[in-house]
């Protein structure tokens, strides 16, 4: 094939290969800068993504929504839009998902994962928090210990999420009212006796 | 092989001196083996840069996966995109400066593909995107696909095929759409056809087929939900089509260079061996819901029509052993829409008889063409058929015991006879 044609084709491919990550980055930056802030209660565990590394998988309380009698009949895998409500405790909850985005207020695009007798399980557009591979294990171990010792750490795990036009990103994960990195540092200094 | 040719080249002066060969013949032998050695080295020159590109790309992904979260976001994003830039520059350099170098074409395309995947993965990691592995794989494969054609890069095609297959399995929808798998793999067909036309028996064709074919098989299987008997039909049908295509090509390449026959024959044998158990036909998902799986049924029916045409052509050209491989697919197609619980025993017996005839026919063809490998494959097929009866509760222990002893004796006698026959 003609070298010029090959170069033009290659230039188009290179442009597309740059456009995808740059578009994702730009959208994420706008959401983080302009999105509304919500706090979602969560419980962390530590799995592995073969490409992106170790992360803290987050099991959100808000992902389970109570069903109403005579309401919409949900199907597993169905893509819907869940309005975000804020409870008296200041944590976010989700309303019953709708087939179209609500006209007013923020919402999350969700997918129905399971359907129970009284509630449904939703897959949220955020489900993980990436950390350095050594730290994710520490978070999981600390949580296991906290669980065994009936600490209230679980109750104080939450993610701060930015939401804008259905785009949602986790801004920070908090454990025991502290950002996870600060919490890990504090825990490390208690374990090693280093109080600097 | 290299040791043998080296020995022969060392012997040439003695053979010329003793009058066994004349000088011209010795020179022709030297030239012949020198060309072969050069061919081997050329393959080595391609293989190592390609492996290098692949390892660097995979290493980048692993470094990214560590997650250096002490570093600022901008630094991590900059580092994530740097390998992509290097890969793209290598692609441009290849087109401009080394358009004929297979090593550069393959290595630069594979590295760019992996660098793109790494870049996308790190962006997802930095912003804590949800785990949409299906979208990630499909995006990576589609962004790599043009490089397959621009650089004529088969390794990138293999990476795409792997990503398509993985995508078919991680799709969150309950039934991965078969038609999408067909469309995605069709995008790789022109490249596979181009490589086959250039050198059908070459190592590049062999390697490409060795990856594309099982990847396609597996990806289609992802779209066959909860109906194991349709899976069996698909295995038998697609396997027979591959065997037939290879038979009609009439190549004389050794078996390891004919992945179509290896995979196809293997798939037909596995499907028929599984079908030789009556239990399979008694209530193992006999309710096939054709109205709920129209795409799957359309694919299987179209494949069956093609298989019938191919097997007829193979039969007319005298490839009766290949044409026979269509039988299990036809049986499974006929049994698929009916409640097969009543004729379960007959169906299992039919497929057992087929395997026995195929095994004996393969053995006979091997003996006739003095092909020990072919004859052994026939014996292995018969042995597998009998060995599987060990776990077949339909037969009494006595019947199974007698069958095992008789087959063992047949095997021993046949092997001894085969060895004498081949030596003679």
Coordinates of C-alpha atoms in Angstrom, one line a residue:
Chain A
X1 CA 0.0 0.0 0.0
X2 CA 1.1 3.6 -0.7
X3 CA 3.2 5.0 2.2
X4 CA 1.2 8.2 2.3
X5 CA -2.1 6.4 2.6
X6 CA -0.6 4.2 5.4
X7 CA 0.6 7.3 7.2
X8 CA -2.7 9.1 7.0
X9 CA -4.5 6.0 8.2
X10 CA -2.0 5.6 11.0
X11 CA -2.5 9.3 12.0
X12 CA -6.2 8.8 12.2
X13 CA -5.7 5.6 14.4
X14 CA -3.3 7.5 16.7
X15 CA -5.7 10.4 17.0
X16 CA -8.5 8.0 18.0
X17 CA -6.2 6.2 20.5
X18 CA -5.5 9.5 22.1
X19 CA -9.0 10.8 22.0
X20 CA -10.4 7.9 24.1
X21 CA -8.3 8.4 27.2
X22 CA -8.3 12.2 26.9
X23 CA -12.1 12.2 26.6
X24 CA -12.4 10.0 29.7
X25 CA -10.0 12.2 31.6
X26 CA -11.8 15.4 30.6
X27 CA -15.2 14.0 31.6
X28 CA -13.8 12.8 34.9
X29 CA -12.2 16.2 35.7
X30 CA -15.4 18.1 35.0
X31 CA -17.4 15.7 37.2
X32 CA -14.9 16.1 40.0
X33 CA -14.8 19.9 39.7
X34 CA -18.5 20.6 39.2
X35 CA -20.4 17.5 40.5
X36 CA -22.6 17.6 43.6
X37 CA -21.2 15.9 46.6
X38 CA -22.9 12.8 48.2
X39 CA -21.7 10.5 50.9
X40 CA -22.5 6.8 50.4
X41 CA -22.0 4.2 53.2
X42 CA -19.9 1.3 52.2
X43 CA -17.9 -1.8 53.2
X44 CA -14.5 -2.4 51.6
X45 CA -13.0 -5.7 50.5
X46 CA -9.8 -6.3 48.5
X47 CA -9.9 -8.0 45.1
X48 CA -7.7 -7.7 41.9
X49 CA -8.2 -6.3 38.4
X50 CA -5.9 -8.0 36.0
X51 CA -5.2 -4.7 34.1
X52 CA -5.7 -2.0 36.7
X53 CA -4.3 -3.6 39.8
X54 CA -5.5 -4.0 43.3
X55 CA -8.5 -2.0 44.5
X56 CA -10.9 -1.8 47.4
X57 CA -14.2 -3.2 46.1
X58 CA -17.0 -1.2 47.7
X59 CA -20.3 -2.8 48.8
X60 CA -22.7 0.2 49.1
X61 CA -25.8 0.1 51.3
X62 CA -27.5 2.3 48.8
X63 CA -27.2 -0.4 46.1
X64 CA -30.1 -2.3 47.8
X65 CA -33.5 -0.6 47.3
X66 CA -36.8 -1.6 48.9
X67 CA -39.5 -2.6 46.4
X68 CA -43.0 -1.0 46.4
X69 CA -46.1 -3.2 45.8
X70 CA -47.6 -2.8 42.4
X71 CA -44.6 -0.8 41.1
X72 CA -42.5 -1.3 38.0
X73 CA -41.6 -5.0 37.3
X74 CA -37.8 -5.1 37.1
X75 CA -35.7 -7.5 35.1
X76 CA -32.2 -8.7 35.8
X77 CA -29.7 -6.8 33.7
X78 CA -32.1 -3.9 33.0
X79 CA -30.5 -0.5 32.7
X80 CA -32.3 2.2 34.7
X81 CA -31.8 5.6 36.5
X82 CA -32.0 5.8 40.2
X83 CA -32.7 9.2 41.9
X84 CA -30.3 10.2 44.7
X85 CA -32.0 11.1 48.0
X86 CA -30.2 12.2 51.2
X87 CA -31.3 10.8 54.5
X88 CA -31.5 12.5 57.9
X89 CA -28.1 11.1 58.8
X90 CA -26.6 12.9 55.8
X91 CA -25.8 9.7 53.8
X92 CA -27.1 9.2 50.3
X93 CA -29.8 6.7 49.4
X94 CA -31.3 5.7 46.1
X95 CA -35.0 5.9 45.2
X96 CA -36.7 3.2 43.1
X97 CA -35.0 3.3 39.7
X98 CA -36.9 4.6 36.7
X99 CA -36.7 3.8 33.0
X100 CA -35.7 7.4 32.2
X101 CA -33.6 9.9 34.0
X102 CA -35.6 12.0 36.5
X103 CA -36.3 15.6 35.4
X104 CA -35.2 17.2 38.7
X105 CA -32.3 16.2 41.0
X106 CA -29.3 14.1 40.6
X107 CA -29.4 10.4 39.6
X108 CA -27.2 7.5 38.9
X109 CA -27.4 5.2 35.9
X110 CA -27.7 1.7 37.4
X111 CA -28.2 -1.9 36.3
X112 CA -30.4 -4.4 38.1
X113 CA -28.2 -7.2 39.5
X114 CA -30.7 -9.3 41.4
X115 CA -34.3 -9.2 42.4
X116 CA -35.5 -10.3 45.8
X117 CA -38.9 -10.6 47.4
X118 CA -38.7 -7.2 49.1
X119 CA -35.7 -5.4 47.6
X120 CA -33.6 -5.3 44.4
X121 CA -29.8 -5.1 44.1
X122 CA -28.3 -2.5 41.8
X123 CA -25.0 -2.1 40.2
X124 CA -23.8 1.4 40.7
X125 CA -21.5 3.3 38.3
X126 CA -18.8 3.3 41.0
X127 CA -17.8 0.1 42.8
X128 CA -14.1 0.4 43.6
X129 CA -11.3 2.5 45.0
X130 CA -7.8 1.9 43.6
X131 CA -4.8 2.0 46.0
X132 CA -1.2 1.0 46.0
X133 CA -1.2 -2.8 46.1
X134 CA 0.4 -3.1 49.6
X135 CA -2.2 -0.7 51.0
X136 CA -5.4 -2.5 49.8
X137 CA -4.4 -5.6 51.8
X138 CA -3.8 -3.5 54.9
X139 CA -7.3 -2.0 54.5
X140 CA -8.9 -5.4 54.2
X141 CA -7.0 -6.8 57.1
X142 CA -7.8 -3.8 59.3
X143 CA -11.5 -4.2 58.4
X144 CA -11.4 -7.9 59.2
X145 CA -9.9 -7.1 62.6
X146 CA -12.4 -4.3 63.2
X147 CA -15.2 -6.6 62.3
X148 CA -14.0 -9.3 64.7
X149 CA -13.6 -6.8 67.5
X150 CA -17.0 -5.3 66.8
X151 CA -15.5 -1.9 66.2
X152 CA -17.6 0.8 64.7
X153 CA -15.2 1.3 61.8
X154 CA -17.7 -0.3 59.4
X155 CA -20.3 2.2 60.3
X156 CA -17.9 5.0 59.6
X157 CA -16.7 3.8 56.1
X158 CA -18.1 5.9 53.4
X159 CA -17.2 7.2 50.0
X160 CA -17.6 10.8 48.9
X161 CA -19.0 10.8 45.4
X162 CA -19.3 13.6 42.9
X163 CA -22.3 13.4 40.6
X164 CA -23.0 15.5 37.5
X165 CA -25.5 14.7 34.8
X166 CA -25.5 11.0 35.6
X167 CA -21.6 10.8 35.6
X168 CA -20.4 9.7 39.1
X169 CA -16.9 9.4 40.4
X170 CA -15.6 8.6 43.9
X171 CA -13.6 11.6 45.2
X172 CA -12.4 10.0 48.4
X173 CA -12.9 6.9 50.5
X174 CA -13.2 7.6 54.3
X175 CA -12.7 5.0 57.0
X176 CA -13.4 6.1 60.6
X177 CA -14.0 9.7 59.4
X178 CA -10.6 9.9 57.8
X179 CA -9.4 9.7 54.2
X180 CA -8.2 6.1 53.6
X181 CA -4.5 7.2 53.2
X182 CA -4.6 9.2 56.4
X183 CA -6.3 6.4 58.2
X184 CA -3.6 3.9 57.0
X185 CA -0.8 6.3 58.1
X186 CA -2.4 6.6 61.5
X187 CA -2.8 2.9 61.8
X188 CA 0.8 2.3 60.7
X189 CA 2.1 4.7 63.4
X190 CA 0.1 3.0 66.1
X191 CA 1.4 -0.4 65.1
X192 CA 5.1 0.7 64.9
X193 CA 5.0 3.2 67.8
X194 CA 6.1 5.9 65.5
X195 CA 4.1 9.0 66.6
X196 CA 5.8 11.6 64.3
Chain B
X1 CA 16.8 -31.4 12.2
X2 CA 19.6 -28.9 12.4
X3 CA 22.0 -31.6 13.8
X4 CA 21.1 -33.9 10.9
X5 CA 21.7 -31.2 8.2
X6 CA 25.0 -30.2 9.9
X7 CA 26.1 -33.8 9.9
X8 CA 25.2 -34.1 6.2
X9 CA 27.1 -30.9 5.3
X10 CA 30.1 -32.1 7.2
X11 CA 29.9 -35.4 5.3
X12 CA 29.7 -33.8 1.8
X13 CA 33.5 -33.5 1.1
X14 CA 33.9 -37.2 2.0
X15 CA 31.0 -38.2 -0.2
X16 CA 32.4 -36.2 -3.1
X17 CA 35.9 -37.6 -2.5
X18 CA 34.6 -41.2 -2.4
X19 CA 32.6 -40.6 -5.6
X20 CA 29.1 -41.1 -4.1
X21 CA 28.1 -37.5 -5.1
X22 CA 29.5 -35.3 -7.8
X23 CA 30.6 -31.7 -6.9
X24 CA 27.6 -30.1 -8.5
X25 CA 25.1 -32.2 -6.4
X26 CA 27.1 -31.5 -3.2
X27 CA 26.9 -27.7 -4.0
X28 CA 23.2 -28.0 -4.6
X29 CA 22.8 -29.7 -1.2
X30 CA 24.9 -27.1 0.5
X31 CA 22.7 -24.3 -1.1
X32 CA 19.5 -26.1 -0.1
X33 CA 20.4 -26.4 3.6
X34 CA 21.9 -23.0 3.8
X35 CA 18.6 -21.5 2.6
X36 CA 16.7 -23.5 5.2
X37 CA 19.0 -22.4 7.9
X38 CA 18.5 -18.8 6.7
X39 CA 14.8 -19.3 6.9
X40 CA 15.1 -20.5 10.5
X41 CA 17.2 -17.5 11.5
X42 CA 14.7 -15.1 9.8
X43 CA 12.0 -16.6 12.0
X44 CA 14.2 -16.1 15.0
X45 CA 14.8 -12.5 13.9
X46 CA 11.1 -11.9 13.9
X47 CA 10.3 -13.8 17.1
X48 CA 12.6 -12.1 19.5
X49 CA 11.7 -8.5 18.7
X50 CA 8.0 -9.5 18.8
X51 CA 8.5 -11.2 22.2
X52 CA 10.4 -8.1 23.3
X53 CA 7.6 -5.8 22.3
X54 CA 5.0 -8.0 24.0
X55 CA 7.0 -8.3 27.2
X56 CA 7.6 -4.5 27.4
X57 CA 3.9 -3.9 26.8
X58 CA 2.8 -6.4 29.5
X59 CA 5.5 -5.1 31.9
X60 CA 4.0 -1.6 31.4
X61 CA 0.6 -2.9 32.4
X62 CA 2.0 -4.6 35.5
X63 CA 3.9 -1.4 36.5
X64 CA 0.7 0.6 36.0
X65 CA -1.3 -2.0 38.1
X66 CA 0.9 -1.4 41.1
X67 CA -0.8 2.0 41.4
X68 CA 1.7 4.6 42.5
X69 CA -0.9 6.6 44.5
X70 CA 1.7 8.8 46.3
X71 CA 2.4 10.4 42.9
X72 CA 0.3 13.4 41.7
X73 CA -2.5 12.6 39.4
X74 CA -1.0 14.5 36.5
X75 CA 2.3 12.6 36.8
X76 CA 0.5 9.3 36.8
X77 CA -1.5 10.3 33.7
X78 CA 1.6 11.5 31.9
X79 CA 3.4 8.2 32.6
X80 CA 0.3 6.3 31.5
X81 CA 0.3 7.9 28.1
X82 CA 4.0 7.9 27.5
X83 CA 4.3 4.2 26.3
X84 CA 1.4 4.9 23.9
X85 CA 3.3 7.8 22.4
X86 CA 6.4 5.6 22.0
X87 CA 4.4 2.8 20.4
X88 CA 2.8 5.1 17.9
X89 CA 6.2 6.7 17.0
X90 CA 7.5 3.1 16.5
X91 CA 4.6 2.4 14.2
X92 CA 5.3 5.6 12.2
X93 CA 9.0 4.7 12.0
X94 CA 8.1 1.2 10.8
X95 CA 5.9 2.6 8.0
X96 CA 8.6 5.1 6.9
X97 CA 11.9 3.2 7.5
X98 CA 11.2 -0.5 7.8
X99 CA 8.1 -1.2 5.9
X100 CA 9.3 -4.7 4.9
X101 CA 10.5 -5.7 8.4
X102 CA 8.1 -8.3 9.8
X103 CA 9.8 -7.9 13.2
X104 CA 9.2 -4.2 13.4
X105 CA 5.6 -4.5 12.1
X106 CA 4.6 -7.1 14.6
X107 CA 6.5 -5.7 17.5
X108 CA 5.4 -2.0 17.1
X109 CA 1.7 -3.0 16.5
X110 CA 1.6 -5.4 19.5
X111 CA 3.4 -2.9 21.8
X112 CA 1.0 0.0 20.8
X113 CA -2.0 -2.3 21.4
X114 CA -0.7 -3.1 24.9
X115 CA 0.3 0.5 25.6
X116 CA -3.2 1.7 24.7
X117 CA -4.7 -0.9 27.0
X118 CA -2.3 0.3 29.8
X119 CA -3.2 4.0 29.2
X120 CA -6.9 3.3 29.4
X121 CA -6.4 1.1 32.5
X122 CA -4.5 3.8 34.3
X123 CA -7.0 6.5 33.5
X124 CA -9.6 4.2 34.9
X125 CA -7.4 3.6 38.0
X126 CA -6.7 7.2 38.6
X127 CA -10.3 8.2 38.5
X128 CA -11.6 5.0 40.2
X129 CA -13.9 4.0 37.3
X130 CA -16.2 1.1 37.8
X131 CA -15.1 -2.3 36.6
X132 CA -16.5 -2.4 33.1
X133 CA -14.1 -5.0 31.8
X134 CA -16.3 -5.7 28.8
X135 CA -16.2 -2.1 27.6
X136 CA -12.5 -2.0 28.3
X137 CA -11.7 -5.1 26.3
X138 CA -13.9 -4.1 23.4
X139 CA -12.4 -0.6 23.2
X140 CA -8.9 -1.9 23.3
X141 CA -9.6 -4.5 20.6
X142 CA -11.3 -2.0 18.3
X143 CA -8.6 0.6 18.7
X144 CA -6.0 -2.0 17.8
X145 CA -7.8 -3.5 14.8
X146 CA -6.7 -0.8 12.3
X147 CA -3.1 -1.5 13.2
X148 CA -3.6 -5.1 12.1
X149 CA -4.3 -3.8 8.6
X150 CA -2.0 -0.8 8.4
X151 CA 1.0 -2.8 9.6
X152 CA -0.1 -6.2 8.4
X153 CA 0.5 -7.4 12.0
X154 CA -0.7 -10.9 12.9
X155 CA 0.2 -10.7 16.6
X156 CA -2.1 -7.7 17.0
X157 CA -4.8 -9.7 15.3
X158 CA -4.3 -12.5 17.8
X159 CA -4.5 -9.9 20.7
X160 CA -7.8 -8.6 19.2
X161 CA -9.2 -12.2 18.9
X162 CA -8.2 -12.8 22.5
X163 CA -9.9 -9.6 23.6
X164 CA -13.1 -10.4 21.6
X165 CA -13.3 -13.8 23.2
X166 CA -12.8 -12.4 26.7
X167 CA -15.4 -9.7 26.0
X168 CA -17.9 -12.4 25.0
X169 CA -17.5 -14.1 28.4
X170 CA -17.5 -11.0 30.6
X171 CA -20.5 -9.3 28.9
X172 CA -22.9 -8.5 31.8
X173 CA -26.0 -9.4 29.7
X174 CA -27.2 -12.9 30.3
X175 CA -26.9 -13.9 26.7
X176 CA -23.8 -12.5 24.9
X177 CA -25.1 -11.7 21.4
X178 CA -23.8 -14.3 18.9
X179 CA -24.3 -11.9 16.0
X180 CA -21.9 -9.4 17.6
X181 CA -19.3 -12.2 18.0
X182 CA -19.7 -13.0 14.3
X183 CA -19.3 -9.4 13.3
X184 CA -16.2 -8.8 15.4
X185 CA -14.5 -11.9 14.1
X186 CA -15.5 -11.1 10.6
X187 CA -13.4 -7.9 11.0
X188 CA -10.3 -10.2 11.3
X189 CA -11.2 -12.4 8.4
X190 CA -9.6 -10.2 5.6
X191 CA -6.3 -10.3 7.5
X192 CA -6.5 -14.1 8.0
X193 CA -7.4 -14.5 4.3
X194 CA -4.5 -12.3 3.2
X195 CA -2.0 -14.2 5.4
X196 CA -3.3 -17.6 4.1
X197 CA -3.2 -16.5 0.5
X198 CA 0.5 -15.4 0.9
X199 CA 1.7 -18.6 2.5
X200 CA -1.0 -21.0 3.7
X201 CA 1.5 -23.5 5.3
X202 CA 3.8 -20.8 6.6
X203 CA 4.4 -20.4 10.3
X204 CA 2.6 -17.1 10.4
X205 CA -0.6 -18.7 9.0
X206 CA -0.2 -21.6 11.4
X207 CA 0.2 -19.4 14.4
X208 CA -2.6 -17.1 13.4
X209 CA -5.0 -20.0 12.8
X210 CA -3.9 -21.6 16.0
X211 CA -5.1 -18.6 17.9
X212 CA -8.1 -17.3 15.8
X213 CA -9.9 -20.6 15.5
X214 CA -10.1 -21.6 19.2
X215 CA -10.8 -18.0 20.1
X216 CA -13.8 -17.9 17.7
X217 CA -15.0 -21.3 18.9
X218 CA -14.9 -20.1 22.5
X219 CA -16.4 -16.7 21.8
X220 CA -19.4 -18.3 20.0
X221 CA -19.8 -20.7 22.9
X222 CA -20.3 -17.7 25.2
X223 CA -23.5 -17.0 23.4
X224 CA -25.0 -20.5 24.0
X225 CA -26.8 -20.1 27.3
X226 CA -27.7 -23.0 29.5
X227 CA -28.2 -25.4 26.5
X228 CA -25.3 -27.8 26.6
X229 CA -26.7 -29.9 23.7
X230 CA -26.5 -26.9 21.4
X231 CA -22.9 -26.4 22.5
X232 CA -22.3 -30.0 21.5
X233 CA -23.9 -29.5 18.1
X234 CA -21.9 -26.4 17.5
X235 CA -18.6 -28.2 18.4
X236 CA -19.4 -31.0 16.0
X237 CA -20.5 -28.7 13.2
X238 CA -17.8 -26.1 13.4
X239 CA -15.2 -28.8 13.8
X240 CA -16.3 -30.7 10.8
X241 CA -16.4 -27.5 8.7
X242 CA -12.7 -26.9 9.6
X243 CA -11.7 -30.4 8.7
X244 CA -13.5 -30.1 5.4
X245 CA -11.9 -26.8 4.5
X246 CA -8.5 -28.2 5.2
X247 CA -9.2 -31.4 3.2
X248 CA -10.4 -29.4 0.2
X249 CA -7.2 -27.3 0.4
X250 CA -5.3 -30.5 -0.3
X251 CA -2.1 -29.5 1.4
X252 CA 0.8 -31.9 2.2
X253 CA 2.0 -30.0 5.2
X254 CA 2.7 -32.0 8.4
X255 CA -0.2 -32.3 10.9
X256 CA 1.2 -29.7 13.3
X257 CA 1.1 -27.1 10.5
X258 CA -2.6 -27.8 9.9
X259 CA -4.4 -26.3 13.0
X260 CA -7.7 -26.5 11.2
X261 CA -7.5 -30.3 11.2
X262 CA -6.2 -30.5 14.7
X263 CA -8.8 -28.3 16.2
X264 CA -11.6 -29.4 13.9
X265 CA -10.9 -33.1 14.3
X266 CA -10.5 -32.7 18.0
X267 CA -13.9 -30.8 18.3
X268 CA -15.7 -33.5 16.3
X269 CA -14.2 -36.3 18.4
X270 CA -15.0 -34.6 21.7
X271 CA -18.6 -33.9 20.6
X272 CA -19.1 -37.5 19.4
X273 CA -17.5 -39.0 22.5
X274 CA -19.7 -36.9 24.8
X275 CA -22.7 -37.9 22.6
X276 CA -21.8 -41.6 23.0
X277 CA -23.2 -41.4 26.6
X278 CA -27.0 -42.1 26.6
X279 CA -27.4 -39.9 29.6
X280 CA -26.6 -36.9 27.4
X281 CA -29.8 -37.5 25.4
X282 CA -32.0 -38.1 28.5
X283 CA -33.1 -34.8 29.8
X284 CA -29.9 -32.9 29.5
X285 CA -31.5 -29.7 28.5
X286 CA -33.7 -31.3 25.8
X287 CA -35.9 -28.2 25.9
X288 CA -34.0 -26.0 23.6
X289 CA -36.2 -23.0 23.2
X290 CA -35.6 -22.2 19.5
X291 CA -38.0 -19.3 19.6
X292 CA -35.9 -17.7 22.4
X293 CA -32.6 -18.3 20.7
X294 CA -33.3 -17.4 17.1
X295 CA -29.7 -16.2 16.4
X296 CA -28.1 -19.4 17.7
X297 CA -30.5 -21.6 15.7
X298 CA -30.0 -19.5 12.6
X299 CA -26.2 -19.8 13.0
X300 CA -26.4 -23.6 13.5
X301 CA -28.8 -24.1 10.6
X302 CA -26.7 -22.0 8.2
X303 CA -23.5 -23.8 9.4
X304 CA -25.2 -27.2 8.8
X305 CA -26.2 -26.2 5.2
X306 CA -22.6 -25.2 4.5
X307 CA -21.3 -28.4 6.1
X308 CA -23.5 -30.5 3.9
X309 CA -22.2 -28.8 0.7
X310 CA -18.6 -29.0 1.9
X311 CA -18.9 -32.7 2.8
X312 CA -20.4 -33.5 -0.6
X313 CA -17.5 -31.8 -2.3
X314 CA -15.0 -33.6 -0.1
X315 CA -16.7 -36.9 -0.8
X316 CA -16.6 -36.3 -4.6
X317 CA -12.9 -35.5 -4.4
X318 CA -12.2 -38.8 -2.6
X319 CA -11.7 -37.4 1.0
X320 CA -14.2 -39.8 2.5
X321 CA -12.5 -39.7 5.9
X322 CA -13.0 -36.0 6.1
X323 CA -16.5 -36.2 4.7
X324 CA -17.4 -38.7 7.5
X325 CA -16.7 -36.0 10.1
X326 CA -20.0 -34.3 9.2
X327 CA -22.0 -37.3 10.6
X328 CA -22.1 -36.3 14.3
X329 CA -23.3 -32.7 13.5
X330 CA -26.1 -34.1 11.3
X331 CA -27.2 -36.5 14.1
X332 CA -27.1 -33.7 16.6
X333 CA -29.1 -31.4 14.3
X334 CA -31.8 -34.0 13.8
X335 CA -32.0 -34.8 17.5
X336 CA -32.0 -31.1 18.7
X337 CA -35.6 -30.1 18.1
X338 CA -37.1 -33.4 19.4
X339 CA -37.5 -34.8 22.9
X340 CA -34.7 -37.3 22.6
X341 CA -35.3 -39.2 25.9
X342 CA -36.9 -42.1 24.1
X343 CA -34.2 -42.7 21.4
X344 CA -31.4 -41.8 23.8
X345 CA -29.9 -45.3 23.7
X346 CA -30.1 -45.5 19.9
X347 CA -28.5 -42.0 19.5
X348 CA -25.6 -43.0 21.8
X349 CA -25.1 -46.3 20.0
X350 CA -25.2 -44.6 16.6
X351 CA -22.4 -42.2 17.7
X352 CA -20.4 -45.0 19.3
X353 CA -20.7 -47.0 16.1
X354 CA -19.6 -43.9 14.1
X355 CA -16.5 -43.4 16.3
X356 CA -15.6 -47.1 15.9
X357 CA -15.9 -46.9 12.1
X358 CA -14.0 -43.6 12.0
X359 CA -11.3 -45.0 14.2
X360 CA -10.9 -48.2 12.1
X361 CA -11.1 -46.1 8.9
X362 CA -8.4 -43.8 10.1
X363 CA -6.2 -46.7 11.1
X364 CA -6.7 -48.4 7.7
X365 CA -5.9 -45.1 5.8
X366 CA -2.8 -44.7 8.0
X367 CA -1.6 -48.3 7.1
X368 CA -2.4 -47.8 3.4
X369 CA -0.5 -44.5 3.2
X370 CA 2.3 -45.8 5.5
X371 CA 1.5 -42.9 7.8
X372 CA 2.1 -44.2 11.4
X373 CA 0.7 -41.0 12.9
X374 CA -2.6 -41.3 11.1
X375 CA -2.9 -45.0 12.0
X376 CA -2.1 -44.2 15.7
X377 CA -4.8 -41.5 15.7
X378 CA -7.3 -44.1 14.6
X379 CA -6.3 -46.4 17.4
X380 CA -6.4 -43.6 20.0
X381 CA -9.9 -42.8 19.0
X382 CA -11.0 -46.4 19.5
X383 CA -9.2 -46.5 22.8
X384 CA -10.9 -43.3 24.0
X385 CA -14.3 -44.7 23.0
X386 CA -13.7 -47.8 25.1
X387 CA -11.9 -46.0 28.0
X388 CA -14.9 -43.7 28.4
X389 CA -17.1 -46.7 29.0
X390 CA -15.3 -47.0 32.4
X391 CA -17.5 -44.2 33.6
X392 CA -20.6 -45.3 31.6
X393 CA -23.1 -46.8 34.0
X394 CA -25.3 -48.2 31.1
X395 CA -22.9 -51.1 30.7
X396 CA -22.5 -53.9 33.3
X397 CA -19.2 -54.4 34.9
X398 CA -18.8 -57.7 33.1
X399 CA -19.5 -56.2 29.7
X400 CA -17.1 -53.4 30.4
X401 CA -14.4 -55.8 31.7
X402 CA -14.6 -58.0 28.6
X403 CA -14.6 -54.9 26.3
X404 CA -11.5 -53.5 28.0
X405 CA -9.6 -56.8 27.8
X406 CA -10.5 -57.3 24.1
X407 CA -9.6 -53.8 23.2
X408 CA -6.3 -54.0 25.1
X409 CA -5.5 -57.2 23.2
X410 CA -6.5 -55.6 19.9
X411 CA -4.3 -52.6 20.7
X412 CA -1.2 -54.7 21.5
X413 CA -1.6 -56.8 18.4
X414 CA -2.3 -53.8 16.2
X415 CA 0.7 -51.8 17.5
X416 CA 3.1 -54.7 16.9
X417 CA 1.6 -55.4 13.4
X418 CA 1.8 -51.6 12.6
X419 CA 5.4 -51.4 13.7
X420 CA 6.4 -54.4 11.5
X421 CA 4.4 -53.1 8.6
X422 CA 6.0 -49.6 8.8
X423 CA 9.5 -51.0 9.1
X424 CA 8.8 -53.3 6.2

